[in-house]
PDB file of C-alpha atoms in Angstrom:
ATOM      1  CA  GLY Q 523     126.147  60.463 117.740  1.00  0.00           C
ATOM      2  CA  ALA Q 524     124.178  63.807 117.440  1.00  0.00           C
ATOM      3  CA  VAL Q 525     125.083  66.125 120.149  1.00  0.00           C
ATOM      4  CA  VAL Q 526     123.230  69.222 121.607  1.00  0.00           C
ATOM      5  CA  SER Q 527     125.442  71.762 123.347  1.00  0.00           C
ATOM      6  CA  GLN Q 528     123.885  74.090 125.609  1.00  0.00           C
ATOM      7  CA  HIS Q 529     125.512  77.483 127.204  1.00  0.00           C
ATOM      8  CA  PRO Q 530     126.081  78.350 129.938  1.00  0.00           C
ATOM      9  CA  SER Q 531     126.035  75.537 132.193  1.00  0.00           C
ATOM     10  CA  ARG Q 532     125.802  77.425 135.153  1.00  0.00           C
ATOM     11  CA  VAL Q 533     124.627  81.512 135.778  1.00  0.00           C
ATOM     12  CA  ILE Q 534     124.070  83.574 138.854  1.00  0.00           C
ATOM     13  CA  CYS Q 535     122.259  86.735 138.393  1.00  0.00           C
ATOM     14  CA  LYS Q 536     120.639  89.470 140.371  1.00  0.00           C
ATOM     15  CA  SER Q 537     116.908  89.699 140.649  1.00  0.00           C
ATOM     16  CA  GLY Q 538     115.448  91.678 137.746  1.00  0.00           C
ATOM     17  CA  THR Q 539     118.112  90.924 135.154  1.00  0.00           C
ATOM     18  CA  SER Q 540     117.645  88.636 132.084  1.00  0.00           C
ATOM     19  CA  VAL Q 541     119.467  85.689 131.300  1.00  0.00           C
ATOM     20  CA  LYS Q 542     119.963  84.226 127.948  1.00  0.00           C
ATOM     21  CA  ILE Q 543     120.685  80.363 127.393  1.00  0.00           C
ATOM     22  CA  GLU Q 544     121.643  78.810 124.056  1.00  0.00           C
ATOM     23  CA  CYS Q 545     120.991  75.551 122.740  1.00  0.00           C
ATOM     24  CA  ARG Q 546     122.982  74.338 119.459  1.00  0.00           C
ATOM     25  CA  SER Q 547     122.510  71.141 117.563  1.00  0.00           C
ATOM     26  CA  LEU Q 548     126.141  70.499 116.508  1.00  0.00           C
ATOM     27  CA  ASP Q 549     125.832  67.794 113.903  1.00  0.00           C
ATOM     28  CA  PHE Q 550     122.360  67.900 112.701  1.00  0.00           C
ATOM     29  CA  GLN Q 551     119.559  70.347 111.717  1.00  0.00           C
ATOM     30  CA  ALA Q 552     116.823  70.771 114.174  1.00  0.00           C
ATOM     31  CA  THR Q 553     113.550  72.531 112.939  1.00  0.00           C
ATOM     32  CA  THR Q 554     112.147  71.946 116.361  1.00  0.00           C
ATOM     33  CA  MET Q 555     113.715  72.283 119.682  1.00  0.00           C
ATOM     34  CA  PHE Q 556     112.356  71.749 123.152  1.00  0.00           C
ATOM     35  CA  TRP Q 557     112.940  73.595 126.272  1.00  0.00           C
ATOM     36  CA  TYR Q 558     112.610  71.926 129.818  1.00  0.00           C
ATOM     37  CA  ARG Q 559     112.723  72.881 133.455  1.00  0.00           C
ATOM     38  CA  GLN Q 560     113.516  70.469 136.296  1.00  0.00           C
ATOM     39  CA  PHE Q 561     113.201  71.028 139.707  1.00  0.00           C
ATOM     40  CA  PRO Q 562     115.032  68.955 142.338  1.00  0.00           C
ATOM     41  CA  LYS Q 563     113.847  65.253 142.363  1.00  0.00           C
ATOM     42  CA  LYS Q 564     110.959  66.022 139.859  1.00  0.00           C
ATOM     43  CA  SER Q 565     110.419  65.349 136.358  1.00  0.00           C
ATOM     44  CA  LEU Q 566     111.543  67.596 133.443  1.00  0.00           C
ATOM     45  CA  MET Q 567     108.612  69.810 132.703  1.00  0.00           C
ATOM     46  CA  LEU Q 568     108.143  70.744 129.038  1.00  0.00           C
ATOM     47  CA  MET Q 569     108.134  74.499 129.075  1.00  0.00           C
ATOM     48  CA  ALA Q 570     107.897  75.152 125.028  1.00  0.00           C
ATOM     49  CA  THR Q 571     108.457  73.891 121.582  1.00  0.00           C
ATOM     50  CA  SER Q 572     110.946  75.932 119.756  1.00  0.00           C
ATOM     51  CA  ASN Q 573     110.167  76.205 115.860  1.00  0.00           C
ATOM     52  CA  GLU Q 574     112.684  77.417 113.425  1.00  0.00           C
ATOM     53  CA  GLY Q 575     111.374  80.282 111.441  1.00  0.00           C
ATOM     54  CA  SER Q 576     108.008  80.917 113.568  1.00  0.00           C
ATOM     55  CA  LYS Q 577     106.817  81.501 117.061  1.00  0.00           C
ATOM     56  CA  ALA Q 578     107.272  79.204 119.783  1.00  0.00           C
ATOM     57  CA  THR Q 579     104.616  76.869 121.046  1.00  0.00           C
ATOM     58  CA  TYR Q 580     104.355  77.149 124.941  1.00  0.00           C
ATOM     59  CA  GLU Q 581     102.820  74.779 127.264  1.00  0.00           C
ATOM     60  CA  GLN Q 582     100.017  75.824 129.556  1.00  0.00           C
ATOM     61  CA  GLY Q 583     101.078  78.063 132.483  1.00  0.00           C
ATOM     62  CA  VAL Q 584     104.203  79.041 131.201  1.00  0.00           C
ATOM     63  CA  GLU Q 585     104.705  83.025 130.661  1.00  0.00           C
ATOM     64  CA  LYS Q 586     105.649  83.650 126.909  1.00  0.00           C
ATOM     65  CA  ASP Q 587     106.832  86.990 127.948  1.00  0.00           C
ATOM     66  CA  LYS Q 588     108.470  85.625 130.817  1.00  0.00           C
ATOM     67  CA  PHE Q 589     110.389  82.971 128.663  1.00  0.00           C
ATOM     68  CA  LEU Q 590     111.562  84.325 125.563  1.00  0.00           C
ATOM     69  CA  ILE Q 591     112.259  81.620 122.717  1.00  0.00           C
ATOM     70  CA  ASN Q 592     113.925  82.487 119.583  1.00  0.00           C
ATOM     71  CA  HIS Q 593     114.917  79.616 116.993  1.00  0.00           C
ATOM     72  CA  ALA Q 594     116.585  81.778 114.420  1.00  0.00           C
ATOM     73  CA  SER Q 595     118.376  79.044 112.503  1.00  0.00           C
ATOM     74  CA  LEU Q 596     118.226  75.335 112.138  1.00  0.00           C
ATOM     75  CA  THR Q 597     120.786  74.992 114.736  1.00  0.00           C
ATOM     76  CA  LEU Q 598     120.226  77.307 117.243  1.00  0.00           C
ATOM     77  CA  SER Q 599     117.540  78.150 119.621  1.00  0.00           C
ATOM     78  CA  THR Q 600     117.731  80.648 122.648  1.00  0.00           C
ATOM     79  CA  LEU Q 601     115.731  80.826 125.895  1.00  0.00           C
ATOM     80  CA  THR Q 602     115.796  84.183 127.815  1.00  0.00           C
ATOM     81  CA  VAL Q 603     114.478  84.378 131.179  1.00  0.00           C
ATOM     82  CA  THR Q 604     113.513  88.111 131.323  1.00  0.00           C
ATOM     83  CA  SER Q 605     113.432  89.863 134.779  1.00  0.00           C
ATOM     84  CA  ALA Q 606     114.459  87.043 136.556  1.00  0.00           C
ATOM     85  CA  HIS Q 607     113.269  86.346 140.362  1.00  0.00           C
ATOM     86  CA  PRO Q 608     114.407  83.850 142.633  1.00  0.00           C
ATOM     87  CA  GLU Q 609     111.438  81.583 141.816  1.00  0.00           C
ATOM     88  CA  ASP Q 610     112.882  81.445 138.229  1.00  0.00           C
ATOM     89  CA  SER Q 611     115.989  79.443 139.963  1.00  0.00           C
ATOM     90  CA  SER Q 612     115.942  76.081 138.497  1.00  0.00           C
ATOM     91  CA  PHE Q 613     117.464  73.708 136.173  1.00  0.00           C
ATOM     92  CA  TYR Q 614     116.807  74.567 132.331  1.00  0.00           C
ATOM     93  CA  ILE Q 615     117.476  72.053 129.801  1.00  0.00           C
ATOM     94  CA  CYS Q 616     116.958  71.884 125.807  1.00  0.00           C
ATOM     95  CA  SER Q 617     116.452  68.864 123.769  1.00  0.00           C
ATOM     96  CA  ALA Q 618     116.432  68.176 120.046  1.00  0.00           C
ATOM     97  CA  ARG Q 619     116.012  65.210 117.689  1.00  0.00           C
ATOM     98  CA  ALA Q 620     117.905  64.520 114.526  1.00  0.00           C
ATOM     99  CA  ASN Q 621     114.917  63.242 112.714  1.00  0.00           C
ATOM    100  CA  PRO Q 622     110.852  63.505 113.332  1.00  0.00           C
ATOM    101  CA  ASP Q 623     110.431  59.791 113.910  1.00  0.00           C
ATOM    102  CA  SER Q 624     108.680  59.808 117.510  1.00  0.00           C
ATOM    103  CA  ALA Q 625     110.846  56.593 118.116  1.00  0.00           C
ATOM    104  CA  SER Q 626     113.917  58.529 117.530  1.00  0.00           C
ATOM    105  CA  GLU Q 627     116.502  59.328 120.161  1.00  0.00           C
ATOM    106  CA  ALA Q 628     115.918  62.777 122.152  1.00  0.00           C
ATOM    107  CA  PHE Q 629     119.579  64.354 122.741  1.00  0.00           C
ATOM    108  CA  PHE Q 630     119.855  66.933 125.317  1.00  0.00           C
ATOM    109  CA  GLY Q 631     121.938  69.704 126.026  1.00  0.00           C
ATOM    110  CA  GLN Q 632     124.142  69.731 129.258  1.00  0.00           C
ATOM    111  CA  GLY Q 633     121.782  71.938 131.036  1.00  0.00           C
ATOM    112  CA  THR Q 634     121.660  75.171 132.467  1.00  0.00           C
ATOM    113  CA  ARG Q 635     121.741  75.695 136.439  1.00  0.00           C
ATOM    114  CA  LEU Q 636     120.204  79.165 136.851  1.00  0.00           C
ATOM    115  CA  THR Q 637     120.284  80.773 140.206  1.00  0.00           C
ATOM    116  CA  VAL Q 638     118.711  84.168 140.687  1.00  0.00           C
ATOM    117  CA  VAL Q 639     119.883  86.009 143.798  1.00  0.00           C
TER     118      VAL Q 639
ATOM    119  CA  ARG V 950      96.646  62.394 136.979  1.00  0.00           C
ATOM    120  CA  LYS V 951     100.427  62.662 135.958  1.00  0.00           C
ATOM    121  CA  GLU V 952     101.107  61.463 132.387  1.00  0.00           C
ATOM    122  CA  VAL V 953     104.068  59.096 133.629  1.00  0.00           C
ATOM    123  CA  GLU V 954     104.135  57.963 137.282  1.00  0.00           C
ATOM    124  CA  GLN V 955     107.183  56.304 138.545  1.00  0.00           C
ATOM    125  CA  ASP V 956     108.146  54.899 141.836  1.00  0.00           C
ATOM    126  CA  PRO V 957     110.842  57.584 143.063  1.00  0.00           C
ATOM    127  CA  GLY V 958     112.670  55.001 145.171  1.00  0.00           C
ATOM    128  CA  PRO V 959     115.318  55.161 146.219  1.00  0.00           C
ATOM    129  CA  PHE V 960     116.325  51.643 145.516  1.00  0.00           C
ATOM    130  CA  ASN V 961     119.493  50.669 147.601  1.00  0.00           C
ATOM    131  CA  VAL V 962     121.010  47.450 146.198  1.00  0.00           C
ATOM    132  CA  PRO V 963     124.316  45.848 146.825  1.00  0.00           C
ATOM    133  CA  GLU V 964     126.586  45.233 143.663  1.00  0.00           C
ATOM    134  CA  GLY V 965     125.709  41.923 141.992  1.00  0.00           C
ATOM    135  CA  ALA V 966     122.062  42.140 142.890  1.00  0.00           C
ATOM    136  CA  THR V 967     118.949  42.282 140.303  1.00  0.00           C
ATOM    137  CA  VAL V 968     116.667  45.526 140.516  1.00  0.00           C
ATOM    138  CA  ALA V 969     113.638  45.974 138.831  1.00  0.00           C
ATOM    139  CA  PHE V 970     110.729  48.808 138.760  1.00  0.00           C
ATOM    140  CA  ASN V 971     107.788  50.054 136.702  1.00  0.00           C
ATOM    141  CA  CYS V 972     106.354  53.032 135.359  1.00  0.00           C
ATOM    142  CA  THR V 973     102.852  53.516 134.337  1.00  0.00           C
ATOM    143  CA  TYR V 974     101.520  56.084 131.653  1.00  0.00           C
ATOM    144  CA  SER V 975      98.255  57.545 131.114  1.00  0.00           C
ATOM    145  CA  ASN V 976      97.924  57.907 127.648  1.00  0.00           C
ATOM    146  CA  SER V 977      96.656  54.586 125.951  1.00  0.00           C
ATOM    147  CA  ALA V 978      97.695  56.250 122.384  1.00  0.00           C
ATOM    148  CA  SER V 979     101.208  56.620 123.252  1.00  0.00           C
ATOM    149  CA  GLN V 980     103.343  55.228 120.844  1.00  0.00           C
ATOM    150  CA  SER V 981     107.025  55.268 121.679  1.00  0.00           C
ATOM    151  CA  PHE V 982     108.701  54.467 125.067  1.00  0.00           C
ATOM    152  CA  PHE V 983     112.331  54.798 126.389  1.00  0.00           C
ATOM    153  CA  TRP V 984     114.238  54.693 129.659  1.00  0.00           C
ATOM    154  CA  TYR V 985     116.553  57.336 130.061  1.00  0.00           C
ATOM    155  CA  ARG V 986     119.543  57.644 132.508  1.00  0.00           C
ATOM    156  CA  GLN V 987     120.276  60.879 134.480  1.00  0.00           C
ATOM    157  CA  ASP V 988     123.256  61.387 136.603  1.00  0.00           C
ATOM    158  CA  CYS V 989     123.171  64.191 139.080  1.00  0.00           C
ATOM    159  CA  ARG V 990     123.162  67.178 137.834  1.00  0.00           C
ATOM    160  CA  LYS V 991     123.457  66.174 134.334  1.00  0.00           C
ATOM    161  CA  GLU V 992     121.410  65.954 131.183  1.00  0.00           C
ATOM    162  CA  PRO V 993     119.397  62.681 130.646  1.00  0.00           C
ATOM    163  CA  LYS V 994     121.062  60.168 128.184  1.00  0.00           C
ATOM    164  CA  LEU V 995     119.039  57.266 126.498  1.00  0.00           C
ATOM    165  CA  LEU V 996     119.566  54.241 127.972  1.00  0.00           C
ATOM    166  CA  MET V 997     117.245  52.034 125.801  1.00  0.00           C
ATOM    167  CA  SER V 998     114.157  52.255 123.849  1.00  0.00           C
ATOM    168  CA  VAL V 999     111.061  49.872 124.722  1.00  0.00           C
ATOM    169  CA  TYR V1000     109.492  47.965 122.310  1.00  0.00           C
ATOM    170  CA  SER V1001     106.327  45.642 122.222  1.00  0.00           C
ATOM    171  CA  SER V1002     108.022  42.517 122.361  1.00  0.00           C
ATOM    172  CA  GLY V1003     110.495  43.597 125.103  1.00  0.00           C
ATOM    173  CA  ASN V1004     113.891  43.914 124.585  1.00  0.00           C
ATOM    174  CA  GLU V1005     117.415  43.572 126.112  1.00  0.00           C
ATOM    175  CA  ASP V1006     120.823  45.353 126.258  1.00  0.00           C
ATOM    176  CA  GLY V1007     123.412  43.611 128.062  1.00  0.00           C
ATOM    177  CA  ARG V1008     122.531  43.533 131.982  1.00  0.00           C
ATOM    178  CA  PHE V1009     119.234  45.960 131.115  1.00  0.00           C
ATOM    179  CA  THR V1010     115.834  44.158 130.117  1.00  0.00           C
ATOM    180  CA  ALA V1011     112.863  46.514 129.176  1.00  0.00           C
ATOM    181  CA  GLN V1012     109.444  45.230 128.829  1.00  0.00           C
ATOM    182  CA  LEU V1013     106.196  47.075 127.644  1.00  0.00           C
ATOM    183  CA  ASN V1014     102.619  46.109 128.992  1.00  0.00           C
ATOM    184  CA  ARG V1015     100.250  48.060 126.500  1.00  0.00           C
ATOM    185  CA  ALA V1016      97.088  46.531 128.056  1.00  0.00           C
ATOM    186  CA  SER V1017      98.095  47.695 131.654  1.00  0.00           C
ATOM    187  CA  GLN V1018      99.807  50.617 130.311  1.00  0.00           C
ATOM    188  CA  TYR V1019     103.209  50.074 132.309  1.00  0.00           C
ATOM    189  CA  ILE V1020     106.835  49.646 131.295  1.00  0.00           C
ATOM    190  CA  SER V1021     109.529  48.152 133.406  1.00  0.00           C
ATOM    191  CA  LEU V1022     113.477  48.078 133.346  1.00  0.00           C
ATOM    192  CA  LEU V1023     115.141  45.410 135.260  1.00  0.00           C
ATOM    193  CA  ILE V1024     119.035  45.541 135.837  1.00  0.00           C
ATOM    194  CA  ARG V1025     120.877  42.392 136.472  1.00  0.00           C
ATOM    195  CA  ASP V1026     124.177  41.956 138.066  1.00  0.00           C
ATOM    196  CA  SER V1027     124.037  45.695 139.019  1.00  0.00           C
ATOM    197  CA  LYS V1028     127.223  47.582 139.191  1.00  0.00           C
ATOM    198  CA  LEU V1029     128.424  50.795 141.176  1.00  0.00           C
ATOM    199  CA  SER V1030     128.145  52.622 137.936  1.00  0.00           C
ATOM    200  CA  ASP V1031     124.430  51.853 137.567  1.00  0.00           C
ATOM    201  CA  SER V1032     123.747  54.282 140.454  1.00  0.00           C
ATOM    202  CA  ALA V1033     121.747  57.062 138.773  1.00  0.00           C
ATOM    203  CA  THR V1034     117.912  58.164 138.372  1.00  0.00           C
ATOM    204  CA  TYR V1035     116.460  56.448 135.712  1.00  0.00           C
ATOM    205  CA  LEU V1036     113.780  58.258 133.747  1.00  0.00           C
ATOM    206  CA  CYS V1037     110.598  56.728 132.001  1.00  0.00           C
ATOM    207  CA  VAL V1038     109.684  58.521 128.817  1.00  0.00           C
ATOM    208  CA  VAL V1039     106.641  58.278 126.634  1.00  0.00           C
ATOM    209  CA  SER V1040     105.771  59.750 123.386  1.00  0.00           C
ATOM    210  CA  PRO V1041     102.303  60.152 121.992  1.00  0.00           C
ATOM    211  CA  GLY V1042     103.737  59.805 118.605  1.00  0.00           C
ATOM    212  CA  ASP V1043     104.652  63.244 117.917  1.00  0.00           C
ATOM    213  CA  TYR V1044     107.711  65.362 118.770  1.00  0.00           C
ATOM    214  CA  LYS V1045     106.852  65.573 122.461  1.00  0.00           C
ATOM    215  CA  LEU V1046     107.986  63.552 125.027  1.00  0.00           C
ATOM    216  CA  SER V1047     106.475  63.094 128.613  1.00  0.00           C
ATOM    217  CA  PHE V1048     108.868  62.200 131.462  1.00  0.00           C
ATOM    218  CA  GLY V1049     108.378  60.329 134.835  1.00  0.00           C
ATOM    219  CA  ALA V1050     110.146  61.837 137.973  1.00  0.00           C
ATOM    220  CA  GLY V1051     112.581  59.097 137.832  1.00  0.00           C
ATOM    221  CA  THR V1052     113.494  56.239 140.074  1.00  0.00           C
ATOM    222  CA  THR V1053     116.605  56.799 142.309  1.00  0.00           C
ATOM    223  CA  VAL V1054     118.967  53.539 142.055  1.00  0.00           C
ATOM    224  CA  THR V1055     121.909  53.443 144.550  1.00  0.00           C
ATOM    225  CA  VAL V1056     124.125  50.514 144.159  1.00  0.00           C
ATOM    226  CA  ARG V1057     126.655  49.973 147.032  1.00  0.00           C
ATOM    227  CA  ALA V1058     129.723  47.954 147.383  1.00  0.00           C
TER     228      ALA V1058
END
């Protein structure tokens, strides 16, 4: 089946630094990818929709200058958490679909556990 | 009101038991429905899509009730490996997905 690869799986960074997370679709082209954030025992919350070749669409309440998204190719989207603070510590996960049909399966990256100290 | 609501559980059941749980969704225009499974600290993986007529995949049965806007999942003859968090996922018909917070199932020997 289709595979989405996310890297790194775990990162610990100092407060004030920036962290880049990569999401790659390995065997299909994804014009749209999604970035989610998940707190313990909570649902995945959509942060933004990453569109290849254009600006990302951010959900209400998500700071676009804080969470920079770049979707430079059909197989790669990146999320950069800028000037990270301890409250940004969370599980970040990306997703993509191999075809635009809403009934199609969404494939998820392995997730990135970010800890800001 | 949350878009997708689930009983968080946990449901603690012995091996071989049957366990069932529901989720409700608020958007009556939702078109696609799924159950995903998420193991601790891992990414969600598709368990099964949910069709209007209900569908079965081995020991798993999913039902959709559009009138009442709920989806159910039933696990028969539960195995230790069924221990996980089950996410109810709903799509309004575009790319987006709305997730429930998950129902935790623990199967004990």
